[in-house]
């Protein structure tokens, strides 16, 4: 055996831990947390430990598949792309480009190749039918960012390492390891917060792993966080405890917001939220009195009917308590690939609407909740060809039971994915990316939400062999096909443009460190073994920590990152509010008119009767949405598909642990084993998403046996958050029966 080790950023979640990978030739022997990593300092979770198992999963595809009457057939790349070209050309010629659609899944946000190459693919497809997992996730935060700051990326991140008070709603980072909040090793950061006398408060219908570490846990009724936040504002306003701090002069709409909040006293929202008014008051006072504080809300608040209102109120509460953009408060991350000199125009959402249901566009996307409608409803613009990249919407999208037959009705479908799973089994062609260790890694997007700025890049640890294609090569070829010309020169030009195009723009841009220089001279200075690395080199060098192509010889570059695989720390978040406010008047809009109007809807719901049960979701430490149940060490034990319910509800219904129960919603029904637990609110049941693998043709041996049911057979695609079109996974009314 000749063993070697390499440093590798984990691509599996937003924590971006640095891992030390030991290999024997091309095979991974072991994976451990890299102690020298400047950001994660040795932390690793069970998924990271299994990165080698994922890399070597025998069910991973190594060659493309095409559909034949006898089933999938392994073919060479040229043959697969010929089928793709024929399929897409056929659709383009009959129903036009407007019947093309793209679905991008969650891993594309963690993928070195996908982020830059997909921009080109969307443009080449020439369609407004773009869907992503974001509308089953964080879209409300982007939409609220647009309304409040003018930018979808202006999303504040809790400064956990310096705060005195962290108020967390609908997030369980002890398990999820954080989202829109890149901070590896939550257990340590929470421990340090409490050791320095700070407090953690968790608002969650369930006493989660995170809530158990908190100083206070408020077991709120699902879907009512906006009411809770209004009550906190009302309480702080009526007791004169608000103090917006030094940025107050930038805030518009303060009086309007406070008068809207005034009727929502802790007593008034107590019934709807299920919270004791004394607890709401106590949290409000603690928040205002803390030397610094941050309010943060994630998936449990985004994927509800009032997701966008909740995200808005979180920003407003941070602002009005003086915690926005100050150390220890809610701050804005610094992306090392984005210079502050880059112009940004205010972005509006709802610039167009979906064809069938009239749902609003946001960030150029339409809500995934209406993907099935757009495929099945005839008429001009009906989706006839679908490209998916790293997504499994059959399991992850709401109303999942409708999507599978819809996919079968498509004229053509191509998936870029390593597995034959619940979604890709419907494809005409599957194009598999290479193994994890054969790809480089840099977190283009997550870097913007990190509590510290870090320069860190992982080159591939294993070379491609034979005729294997990198994911960048696959996406470039697909892009060229969509553009109508996929000669080797046309494909190569896509990569070259990633470097030359950026340089041409930057030399022309006033304020850029290379303004006025010769792009040819700069191009000769760029390093990197492929277009993707060269693109990264350019953006790092022109970013806030870069060498500016000579302006700062000690500054960052690809070369510097290759010399320091453990990362170069560029410090914590720093105040930079002026940079993230993109509205033309330079002001922070704390009371957008359309949200203010919607508060009347919240008021009308205050006295609504509650269904007997509402459904919420959960994650397990050893899960990753729908796609890691195929690794034997990650399934079973605590990672199982059960319906959790309170001990009291179980007793009332005569249900014991392991009994099969029937859960029925307005749109579907599943049968699943019951798991009565302590610490869950009565009237709330919890089912994890990402299960339901035992479908025909799914080639995931371990996952199929693990089975489980698709939680999204219960969620209603017809119910979405009004402003973002985001799916609603939490607070879904259900009935629960024994037997
Ligand atoms: N009920 C309910 N539903 C939910 C949620 C919930 O909380 N409750 N959560 C939602 C959220 S937050 C999200 S993000 C979505 C996720 O929704 P999706 O992104 O649609 O689903 P994933 O399960 O993440 O599937 C990822 C796919 O990418 C493939 N893949 C993995 N790595 C790579 C790679 O490197 N390259 C390529 N090309 N493919 C790769 C996998 O094989 C898999 O097919 O689910 C949402 N659905
Ligand atoms: N181990 C693991 N880690 C993951 C993932 C995974 O599948 N497994 N998925 C990744 C992805 S794609 C994402 S987006 C992130 C998500 O990361 P988080 O946002 O931390 O997601 P969860 O762990 O699902 O925690 C959501 C919490 O919201 C609570 N909740 C449900 N409804 C409500 C409500 O109405 N109000 C309030 N206040 N709380 C509510 C739930 O009980 C749950 O504890 O995790 C990422 N990390
Ligand atoms: S916490 Fe996330 S990034 Fe860290 S090892 Fe686990 S899956 Fe990978
Ligand atoms: Mo997500």
mmCIF file of N, CA and C in Angstrom, residues 261-381:
data_model
loop_
_atom_site.group_PDB
_atom_site.id
_atom_site.type_symbol
_atom_site.label_atom_id
_atom_site.label_comp_id
_atom_site.label_asym_id
_atom_site.label_seq_id
_atom_site.Cartn_x
_atom_site.Cartn_y
_atom_site.Cartn_z
ATOM 1 N N UNK A 261 -47.534 46.567 14.104
ATOM 2 C CA UNK A 261 -47.264 45.534 15.114
ATOM 3 C C UNK A 261 -48.077 45.754 16.393
ATOM 4 N N UNK A 262 -48.426 47.000 16.660
ATOM 5 C CA UNK A 262 -48.999 47.348 17.974
ATOM 6 C C UNK A 262 -50.147 46.435 18.445
ATOM 7 N N UNK A 263 -51.098 46.093 17.574
ATOM 8 C CA UNK A 263 -52.206 45.255 18.091
ATOM 9 C C UNK A 263 -51.793 43.831 18.465
ATOM 10 N N UNK A 264 -50.638 43.394 17.988
ATOM 11 C CA UNK A 264 -50.222 41.997 18.209
ATOM 12 C C UNK A 264 -49.486 41.858 19.549
ATOM 13 N N UNK A 265 -50.177 42.160 20.596
ATOM 14 C CA UNK A 265 -49.540 42.071 21.916
ATOM 15 C C UNK A 265 -49.284 40.605 22.261
ATOM 16 N N UNK A 266 -48.373 40.345 23.213
ATOM 17 C CA UNK A 266 -48.147 38.948 23.601
ATOM 18 C C UNK A 266 -49.443 38.236 23.991
ATOM 19 N N UNK A 267 -50.343 38.926 24.651
ATOM 20 C CA UNK A 267 -51.614 38.286 25.028
ATOM 21 C C UNK A 267 -52.435 37.936 23.788
ATOM 22 N N UNK A 268 -52.415 38.859 22.809
ATOM 23 C CA UNK A 268 -53.265 38.664 21.627
ATOM 24 C C UNK A 268 -52.787 37.481 20.782
ATOM 25 N N UNK A 269 -51.461 37.249 20.737
ATOM 26 C CA UNK A 269 -50.961 36.151 19.890
ATOM 27 C C UNK A 269 -50.818 34.843 20.664
ATOM 28 N N UNK A 270 -51.079 34.894 21.981
ATOM 29 C CA UNK A 270 -50.824 33.705 22.813
ATOM 30 C C UNK A 270 -51.603 32.492 22.305
ATOM 31 N N UNK A 271 -52.880 32.693 22.010
ATOM 32 C CA UNK A 271 -53.694 31.550 21.592
ATOM 33 C C UNK A 271 -53.184 30.949 20.291
ATOM 34 N N UNK A 272 -52.918 31.815 19.304
ATOM 35 C CA UNK A 272 -52.515 31.322 17.983
ATOM 36 C C UNK A 272 -51.127 30.684 18.012
ATOM 37 N N UNK A 273 -50.216 31.299 18.732
ATOM 38 C CA UNK A 273 -48.840 30.763 18.733
ATOM 39 C C UNK A 273 -48.677 29.630 19.740
ATOM 40 N N UNK A 274 -49.635 29.525 20.666
ATOM 41 C CA UNK A 274 -49.511 28.510 21.709
ATOM 42 C C UNK A 274 -48.428 28.861 22.722
ATOM 43 N N UNK A 275 -48.033 30.131 22.781
ATOM 44 C CA UNK A 275 -46.954 30.526 23.702
ATOM 45 C C UNK A 275 -47.514 31.323 24.870
ATOM 46 N N UNK A 276 -46.862 31.206 26.001
ATOM 47 C CA UNK A 276 -47.213 31.961 27.190
ATOM 48 C C UNK A 276 -46.771 33.415 26.988
ATOM 49 N N UNK A 277 -47.681 34.380 27.172
ATOM 50 C CA UNK A 277 -47.286 35.788 26.965
ATOM 51 C C UNK A 277 -46.069 36.168 27.805
ATOM 52 N N UNK A 278 -45.935 35.580 28.982
ATOM 53 C CA UNK A 278 -44.779 35.921 29.840
ATOM 54 C C UNK A 278 -43.476 35.497 29.164
ATOM 55 N N UNK A 279 -43.511 34.371 28.441
ATOM 56 C CA UNK A 279 -42.300 33.920 27.742
ATOM 57 C C UNK A 279 -41.949 34.855 26.586
ATOM 58 N N UNK A 280 -42.971 35.282 25.853
ATOM 59 C CA UNK A 280 -42.716 36.198 24.725
ATOM 60 C C UNK A 280 -42.097 37.483 25.269
ATOM 61 N N UNK A 281 -42.683 37.968 26.361
ATOM 62 C CA UNK A 281 -42.173 39.203 26.973
ATOM 63 C C UNK A 281 -40.734 39.027 27.427
ATOM 64 N N UNK A 282 -40.477 37.909 28.073
ATOM 65 C CA UNK A 282 -39.127 37.680 28.600
ATOM 66 C C UNK A 282 -38.109 37.664 27.461
ATOM 67 N N UNK A 283 -38.440 36.973 26.374
ATOM 68 C CA UNK A 283 -37.502 36.921 25.239
ATOM 69 C C UNK A 283 -37.314 38.327 24.669
ATOM 70 N N UNK A 284 -38.403 39.072 24.549
ATOM 71 C CA UNK A 284 -38.302 40.431 24.001
ATOM 72 C C UNK A 284 -37.363 41.270 24.871
ATOM 73 N N UNK A 285 -37.548 41.187 26.168
ATOM 74 C CA UNK A 285 -36.724 42.029 27.052
ATOM 75 C C UNK A 285 -35.265 41.586 27.020
ATOM 76 N N UNK A 286 -35.050 40.276 27.022
ATOM 77 C CA UNK A 286 -33.663 39.783 26.975
ATOM 78 C C UNK A 286 -32.974 40.239 25.691
ATOM 79 N N UNK A 287 -33.722 40.166 24.600
ATOM 80 C CA UNK A 287 -33.168 40.552 23.296
ATOM 81 C C UNK A 287 -32.744 42.026 23.313
ATOM 82 N N UNK A 288 -33.616 42.864 23.873
ATOM 83 C CA UNK A 288 -33.318 44.296 23.883
ATOM 84 C C UNK A 288 -32.195 44.622 24.866
ATOM 85 N N UNK A 289 -32.132 43.869 25.953
ATOM 86 C CA UNK A 289 -31.137 44.184 26.987
ATOM 87 C C UNK A 289 -29.754 43.619 26.684
ATOM 88 N N UNK A 290 -29.686 42.628 25.805
ATOM 89 C CA UNK A 290 -28.393 41.980 25.551
ATOM 90 C C UNK A 290 -27.414 42.980 24.937
ATOM 91 N N UNK A 291 -26.134 42.917 25.326
ATOM 92 C CA UNK A 291 -25.138 43.829 24.746
ATOM 93 C C UNK A 291 -25.074 43.696 23.220
ATOM 94 N N UNK A 292 -25.290 42.483 22.719
ATOM 95 C CA UNK A 292 -25.432 42.280 21.276
ATOM 96 C C UNK A 292 -26.320 41.061 21.104
ATOM 97 N N UNK A 293 -27.047 41.018 20.002
ATOM 98 C CA UNK A 293 -27.981 39.909 19.790
ATOM 99 C C UNK A 293 -28.194 39.711 18.300
ATOM 100 N N UNK A 294 -28.586 38.488 17.954
ATOM 101 C CA UNK A 294 -28.893 38.194 16.555
ATOM 102 C C UNK A 294 -30.128 37.321 16.508
ATOM 103 N N UNK A 295 -31.061 37.674 15.620
ATOM 104 C CA UNK A 295 -32.245 36.846 15.389
ATOM 105 C C UNK A 295 -32.041 36.144 14.057
ATOM 106 N N UNK A 296 -32.333 34.846 14.043
ATOM 107 C CA UNK A 296 -32.069 34.032 12.853
ATOM 108 C C UNK A 296 -33.220 33.051 12.688
ATOM 109 N N UNK A 297 -33.699 32.901 11.472
ATOM 110 C CA UNK A 297 -34.772 31.930 11.221
ATOM 111 C C UNK A 297 -34.486 31.167 9.940
ATOM 112 N N UNK A 298 -34.674 29.876 9.974
ATOM 113 C CA UNK A 298 -34.351 29.087 8.785
ATOM 114 C C UNK A 298 -35.505 28.214 8.331
ATOM 115 N N UNK A 299 -35.217 26.987 7.914
ATOM 116 C CA UNK A 299 -36.173 26.251 7.080
ATOM 117 C C UNK A 299 -37.557 26.120 7.738
ATOM 118 N N UNK A 300 -37.576 25.994 9.074
ATOM 119 C CA UNK A 300 -38.863 25.879 9.763
ATOM 120 C C UNK A 300 -39.700 27.143 9.652
ATOM 121 N N UNK A 301 -39.075 28.272 9.314
ATOM 122 C CA UNK A 301 -39.846 29.497 9.136
ATOM 123 C C UNK A 301 -40.031 29.821 7.657
ATOM 124 N N UNK A 302 -39.048 29.426 6.811
ATOM 125 C CA UNK A 302 -39.161 29.736 5.371
ATOM 126 C C UNK A 302 -40.241 28.900 4.707
ATOM 127 N N UNK A 303 -40.307 27.621 5.057
ATOM 128 C CA UNK A 303 -41.219 26.725 4.341
ATOM 129 C C UNK A 303 -42.569 26.667 5.053
ATOM 130 N N UNK A 304 -43.101 27.866 5.306
ATOM 131 C CA UNK A 304 -44.447 27.972 5.878
ATOM 132 C C UNK A 304 -45.244 28.958 5.026
ATOM 133 N N UNK A 305 -46.514 29.083 5.296
ATOM 134 C CA UNK A 305 -47.365 29.931 4.459
ATOM 135 C C UNK A 305 -46.959 31.390 4.507
ATOM 136 N N UNK A 306 -46.337 31.802 5.600
ATOM 137 C CA UNK A 306 -45.921 33.202 5.695
ATOM 138 C C UNK A 306 -44.401 33.320 5.740
ATOM 139 N N UNK A 307 -43.737 32.513 4.936
ATOM 140 C CA UNK A 307 -42.274 32.481 4.948
ATOM 141 C C UNK A 307 -41.637 33.846 4.723
ATOM 142 N N UNK A 308 -42.112 34.579 3.728
ATOM 143 C CA UNK A 308 -41.478 35.867 3.408
ATOM 144 C C UNK A 308 -41.759 36.896 4.501
ATOM 145 N N UNK A 309 -42.992 36.930 5.018
ATOM 146 C CA UNK A 309 -43.282 37.874 6.107
ATOM 147 C C UNK A 309 -42.370 37.583 7.298
ATOM 148 N N UNK A 310 -42.143 36.322 7.576
ATOM 149 C CA UNK A 310 -41.301 35.955 8.717
ATOM 150 C C UNK A 310 -39.865 36.428 8.503
ATOM 151 N N UNK A 311 -39.344 36.209 7.287
ATOM 152 C CA UNK A 311 -37.972 36.655 7.016
ATOM 153 C C UNK A 311 -37.860 38.180 7.117
ATOM 154 N N UNK A 312 -38.866 38.868 6.626
ATOM 155 C CA UNK A 312 -38.893 40.336 6.720
ATOM 156 C C UNK A 312 -38.859 40.779 8.189
ATOM 157 N N UNK A 313 -39.715 40.169 9.000
ATOM 158 C CA UNK A 313 -39.807 40.602 10.402
ATOM 159 C C UNK A 313 -38.516 40.289 11.166
ATOM 160 N N UNK A 314 -37.822 39.228 10.761
ATOM 161 C CA UNK A 314 -36.534 38.923 11.398
ATOM 162 C C UNK A 314 -35.525 40.038 11.112
ATOM 163 N N UNK A 315 -35.462 40.473 9.858
ATOM 164 C CA UNK A 315 -34.542 41.572 9.519
ATOM 165 C C UNK A 315 -34.940 42.819 10.307
ATOM 166 N N UNK A 316 -36.238 43.100 10.319
ATOM 167 C CA UNK A 316 -36.705 44.315 10.994
ATOM 168 C C UNK A 316 -36.366 44.285 12.479
ATOM 169 N N UNK A 317 -36.513 43.123 13.092
ATOM 170 C CA UNK A 317 -36.216 43.016 14.524
ATOM 171 C C UNK A 317 -34.716 43.213 14.774
ATOM 172 N N UNK A 318 -33.887 42.640 13.916
ATOM 173 C CA UNK A 318 -32.448 42.878 14.045
ATOM 174 C C UNK A 318 -32.137 44.367 13.905
ATOM 175 N N UNK A 319 -32.809 45.018 12.939
ATOM 176 C CA UNK A 319 -32.524 46.437 12.696
ATOM 177 C C UNK A 319 -32.978 47.296 13.880
ATOM 178 N N UNK A 320 -34.195 47.060 14.351
ATOM 179 C CA UNK A 320 -34.765 47.961 15.361
ATOM 180 C C UNK A 320 -34.188 47.739 16.756
ATOM 181 N N UNK A 321 -33.492 46.643 16.942
ATOM 182 C CA UNK A 321 -32.780 46.456 18.217
ATOM 183 C C UNK A 321 -31.309 46.872 18.077
ATOM 184 N N UNK A 322 -30.972 47.485 16.950
ATOM 185 C CA UNK A 322 -29.602 47.980 16.777
ATOM 186 C C UNK A 322 -28.590 46.885 16.500
ATOM 187 N N UNK A 323 -29.084 45.715 16.103
ATOM 188 C CA UNK A 323 -28.163 44.592 15.907
ATOM 189 C C UNK A 323 -27.800 44.315 14.462
ATOM 190 N N UNK A 324 -28.394 45.080 13.540
ATOM 191 C CA UNK A 324 -28.078 44.821 12.135
ATOM 192 C C UNK A 324 -26.704 45.400 11.837
ATOM 193 N N UNK A 325 -25.856 44.564 11.261
ATOM 194 C CA UNK A 325 -24.554 45.036 10.771
ATOM 195 C C UNK A 325 -23.643 45.547 11.891
ATOM 196 N N UNK A 326 -23.734 44.942 13.073
ATOM 197 C CA UNK A 326 -22.721 45.288 14.072
ATOM 198 C C UNK A 326 -22.132 44.008 14.647
ATOM 199 N N UNK A 327 -20.906 44.091 15.107
ATOM 200 C CA UNK A 327 -20.236 42.909 15.640
ATOM 201 C C UNK A 327 -21.105 42.289 16.721
ATOM 202 N N UNK A 328 -21.300 40.991 16.666
ATOM 203 C CA UNK A 328 -22.143 40.304 17.632
ATOM 204 C C UNK A 328 -23.611 40.324 17.253
ATOM 205 N N UNK A 329 -23.938 40.991 16.175
ATOM 206 C CA UNK A 329 -25.327 41.048 15.731
ATOM 207 C C UNK A 329 -25.542 40.186 14.494
ATOM 208 N N UNK A 330 -26.420 40.659 13.616
ATOM 209 C CA UNK A 330 -26.667 39.965 12.348
ATOM 210 C C UNK A 330 -25.935 40.762 11.268
ATOM 211 N N UNK A 331 -24.912 40.132 10.679
ATOM 212 C CA UNK A 331 -24.012 40.860 9.792
ATOM 213 C C UNK A 331 -24.025 40.248 8.388
ATOM 214 N N UNK A 332 -23.273 40.848 7.506
ATOM 215 C CA UNK A 332 -23.245 40.374 6.125
ATOM 216 C C UNK A 332 -21.877 39.785 5.804
ATOM 217 N N UNK A 333 -21.896 38.548 5.314
ATOM 218 C CA UNK A 333 -20.656 37.847 4.996
ATOM 219 C C UNK A 333 -19.916 38.538 3.855
ATOM 220 N N UNK A 334 -18.644 38.220 3.731
ATOM 221 C CA UNK A 334 -17.825 38.820 2.663
ATOM 222 C C UNK A 334 -17.369 37.710 1.724
ATOM 223 N N UNK A 335 -17.912 37.711 0.527
ATOM 224 C CA UNK A 335 -17.567 36.676 -0.438
ATOM 225 C C UNK A 335 -16.227 37.026 -1.101
ATOM 226 N N UNK A 336 -15.230 36.141 -0.973
ATOM 227 C CA UNK A 336 -13.905 36.485 -1.526
ATOM 228 C C UNK A 336 -13.872 36.581 -3.044
ATOM 229 N N UNK A 337 -14.967 36.180 -3.713
ATOM 230 C CA UNK A 337 -14.957 36.283 -5.178
ATOM 231 C C UNK A 337 -15.780 37.475 -5.665
ATOM 232 N N UNK A 338 -16.172 38.326 -4.753
ATOM 233 C CA UNK A 338 -17.012 39.467 -5.171
ATOM 234 C C UNK A 338 -16.492 40.773 -4.638
ATOM 235 N N UNK A 339 -15.901 41.582 -5.519
ATOM 236 C CA UNK A 339 -15.391 42.884 -5.107
ATOM 237 C C UNK A 339 -16.530 43.855 -4.854
ATOM 238 N N UNK A 340 -16.338 44.734 -3.865
ATOM 239 C CA UNK A 340 -17.398 45.699 -3.524
ATOM 240 C C UNK A 340 -17.623 46.696 -4.652
ATOM 241 N N UNK A 341 -16.675 46.795 -5.571
ATOM 242 C CA UNK A 341 -16.808 47.754 -6.674
ATOM 243 C C UNK A 341 -17.776 47.272 -7.749
ATOM 244 N N UNK A 342 -18.172 45.982 -7.672
ATOM 245 C CA UNK A 342 -19.057 45.457 -8.712
ATOM 246 C C UNK A 342 -20.429 46.094 -8.597
ATOM 247 N N UNK A 343 -20.947 46.639 -9.693
ATOM 248 C CA UNK A 343 -22.242 47.315 -9.591
ATOM 249 C C UNK A 343 -23.366 46.305 -9.397
ATOM 250 N N UNK A 344 -24.383 46.694 -8.672
ATOM 251 C CA UNK A 344 -25.543 45.828 -8.513
ATOM 252 C C UNK A 344 -26.787 46.684 -8.648
ATOM 253 N N UNK A 345 -27.709 46.242 -9.482
ATOM 254 C CA UNK A 345 -28.954 46.999 -9.645
ATOM 255 C C UNK A 345 -29.993 46.443 -8.693
ATOM 256 N N UNK A 346 -30.892 47.290 -8.190
ATOM 257 C CA UNK A 346 -31.943 46.758 -7.322
ATOM 258 C C UNK A 346 -32.744 45.700 -8.070
ATOM 259 N N UNK A 347 -33.023 44.604 -7.417
ATOM 260 C CA UNK A 347 -33.738 43.523 -8.090
ATOM 261 C C UNK A 347 -35.174 43.472 -7.584
ATOM 262 N N UNK A 348 -36.086 43.477 -8.544
ATOM 263 C CA UNK A 348 -37.486 43.269 -8.195
ATOM 264 C C UNK A 348 -37.825 41.812 -8.417
ATOM 265 N N UNK A 349 -38.798 41.311 -7.719
ATOM 266 C CA UNK A 349 -39.261 39.952 -7.979
ATOM 267 C C UNK A 349 -40.650 40.069 -8.617
ATOM 268 N N UNK A 350 -41.165 38.950 -9.108
ATOM 269 C CA UNK A 350 -42.481 38.999 -9.756
ATOM 270 C C UNK A 350 -42.441 39.729 -11.086
ATOM 271 N N UNK A 351 -41.251 39.684 -11.786
ATOM 272 C CA UNK A 351 -41.154 40.362 -13.081
ATOM 273 C C UNK A 351 -41.972 39.639 -14.143
ATOM 274 N N UNK A 352 -42.170 38.333 -13.973
ATOM 275 C CA UNK A 352 -43.126 37.609 -14.797
ATOM 276 C C UNK A 352 -43.780 36.552 -13.920
ATOM 277 N N UNK A 353 -44.766 35.899 -14.479
ATOM 278 C CA UNK A 353 -45.528 34.953 -13.662
ATOM 279 C C UNK A 353 -45.641 33.620 -14.375
ATOM 280 N N UNK A 354 -45.864 32.582 -13.615
ATOM 281 C CA UNK A 354 -45.934 31.257 -14.224
ATOM 282 C C UNK A 354 -47.208 31.168 -15.069
ATOM 283 N N UNK A 355 -47.116 30.351 -16.088
ATOM 284 C CA UNK A 355 -48.178 30.272 -17.089
ATOM 285 C C UNK A 355 -49.489 29.757 -16.504
ATOM 286 N N UNK A 356 -49.438 28.656 -15.748
ATOM 287 C CA UNK A 356 -50.679 27.994 -15.341
ATOM 288 C C UNK A 356 -51.290 28.652 -14.099
ATOM 289 N N UNK A 357 -50.478 28.913 -13.092
ATOM 290 C CA UNK A 357 -51.065 29.416 -11.832
ATOM 291 C C UNK A 357 -50.764 30.882 -11.560
ATOM 292 N N UNK A 358 -50.000 31.523 -12.437
ATOM 293 C CA UNK A 358 -49.714 32.935 -12.224
ATOM 294 C C UNK A 358 -48.872 33.191 -10.996
ATOM 295 N N UNK A 359 -47.978 32.257 -10.646
ATOM 296 C CA UNK A 359 -47.118 32.455 -9.473
ATOM 297 C C UNK A 359 -45.917 33.319 -9.858
ATOM 298 N N UNK A 360 -45.420 34.094 -8.902
ATOM 299 C CA UNK A 360 -44.388 35.080 -9.252
ATOM 300 C C UNK A 360 -43.008 34.459 -9.502
ATOM 301 N N UNK A 361 -42.322 35.040 -10.469
ATOM 302 C CA UNK A 361 -40.895 34.764 -10.680
ATOM 303 C C UNK A 361 -40.100 35.371 -9.528
ATOM 304 N N UNK A 362 -38.990 34.759 -9.167
ATOM 305 C CA UNK A 362 -38.042 35.389 -8.243
ATOM 306 C C UNK A 362 -36.645 34.933 -8.645
ATOM 307 N N UNK A 363 -35.729 35.873 -8.799
ATOM 308 C CA UNK A 363 -34.345 35.580 -9.197
ATOM 309 C C UNK A 363 -34.285 34.802 -10.518
ATOM 310 N N UNK A 364 -35.248 35.058 -11.390
ATOM 311 C CA UNK A 364 -35.262 34.363 -12.677
ATOM 312 C C UNK A 364 -35.847 32.966 -12.617
ATOM 313 N N UNK A 365 -36.376 32.575 -11.463
ATOM 314 C CA UNK A 365 -36.931 31.222 -11.313
ATOM 315 C C UNK A 365 -38.436 31.273 -11.108
ATOM 316 N N UNK A 366 -39.062 30.142 -11.398
ATOM 317 C CA UNK A 366 -40.467 29.960 -11.038
ATOM 318 C C UNK A 366 -40.546 28.919 -9.923
ATOM 319 N N UNK A 367 -41.611 28.943 -9.134
ATOM 320 C CA UNK A 367 -41.705 28.032 -7.985
ATOM 321 C C UNK A 367 -41.789 26.563 -8.388
ATOM 322 N N UNK A 368 -40.994 25.736 -7.730
ATOM 323 C CA UNK A 368 -41.013 24.305 -8.035
ATOM 324 C C UNK A 368 -42.384 23.705 -7.713
ATOM 325 N N UNK A 369 -43.156 24.385 -6.872
ATOM 326 C CA UNK A 369 -44.500 23.896 -6.541
ATOM 327 C C UNK A 369 -45.411 23.853 -7.766
ATOM 328 N N UNK A 370 -45.017 24.548 -8.827
ATOM 329 C CA UNK A 370 -45.877 24.526 -10.017
ATOM 330 C C UNK A 370 -45.223 23.812 -11.195
ATOM 331 N N UNK A 371 -44.105 23.130 -10.960
ATOM 332 C CA UNK A 371 -43.429 22.410 -12.046
ATOM 333 C C UNK A 371 -44.348 21.358 -12.672
ATOM 334 N N UNK A 372 -45.044 20.581 -11.850
ATOM 335 C CA UNK A 372 -45.912 19.535 -12.401
ATOM 336 C C UNK A 372 -47.029 20.155 -13.250
ATOM 337 N N UNK A 373 -47.587 21.292 -12.785
ATOM 338 C CA UNK A 373 -48.654 21.954 -13.565
ATOM 339 C C UNK A 373 -48.146 22.365 -14.934
ATOM 340 N N UNK A 374 -46.915 22.906 -14.956
ATOM 341 C CA UNK A 374 -46.373 23.435 -16.214
ATOM 342 C C UNK A 374 -46.033 22.316 -17.192
ATOM 343 N N UNK A 375 -45.846 21.105 -16.667
ATOM 344 C CA UNK A 375 -45.594 19.971 -17.560
ATOM 345 C C UNK A 375 -46.912 19.391 -18.079
ATOM 346 N N UNK A 376 -47.926 19.353 -17.216
ATOM 347 C CA UNK A 376 -49.137 18.618 -17.604
ATOM 348 C C UNK A 376 -50.185 19.480 -18.327
ATOM 349 N N UNK A 377 -50.194 20.789 -18.070
ATOM 350 C CA UNK A 377 -51.254 21.637 -18.648
ATOM 351 C C UNK A 377 -50.922 21.996 -20.104
ATOM 352 N N UNK A 378 -51.735 21.550 -21.065
ATOM 353 C CA UNK A 378 -51.417 21.829 -22.474
ATOM 354 C C UNK A 378 -51.511 23.323 -22.787
ATOM 355 N N UNK A 379 -50.894 23.693 -23.899
ATOM 356 C CA UNK A 379 -50.952 25.086 -24.353
ATOM 357 C C UNK A 379 -49.563 25.586 -24.684
ATOM 358 N N UNK A 380 -49.489 26.762 -25.335
ATOM 359 C CA UNK A 380 -48.179 27.308 -25.687
ATOM 360 C C UNK A 380 -47.345 27.533 -24.419
ATOM 361 N N UNK A 381 -46.085 27.097 -24.457
ATOM 362 C CA UNK A 381 -45.229 27.257 -23.288
ATOM 363 C C UNK A 381 -45.250 26.050 -22.362
#
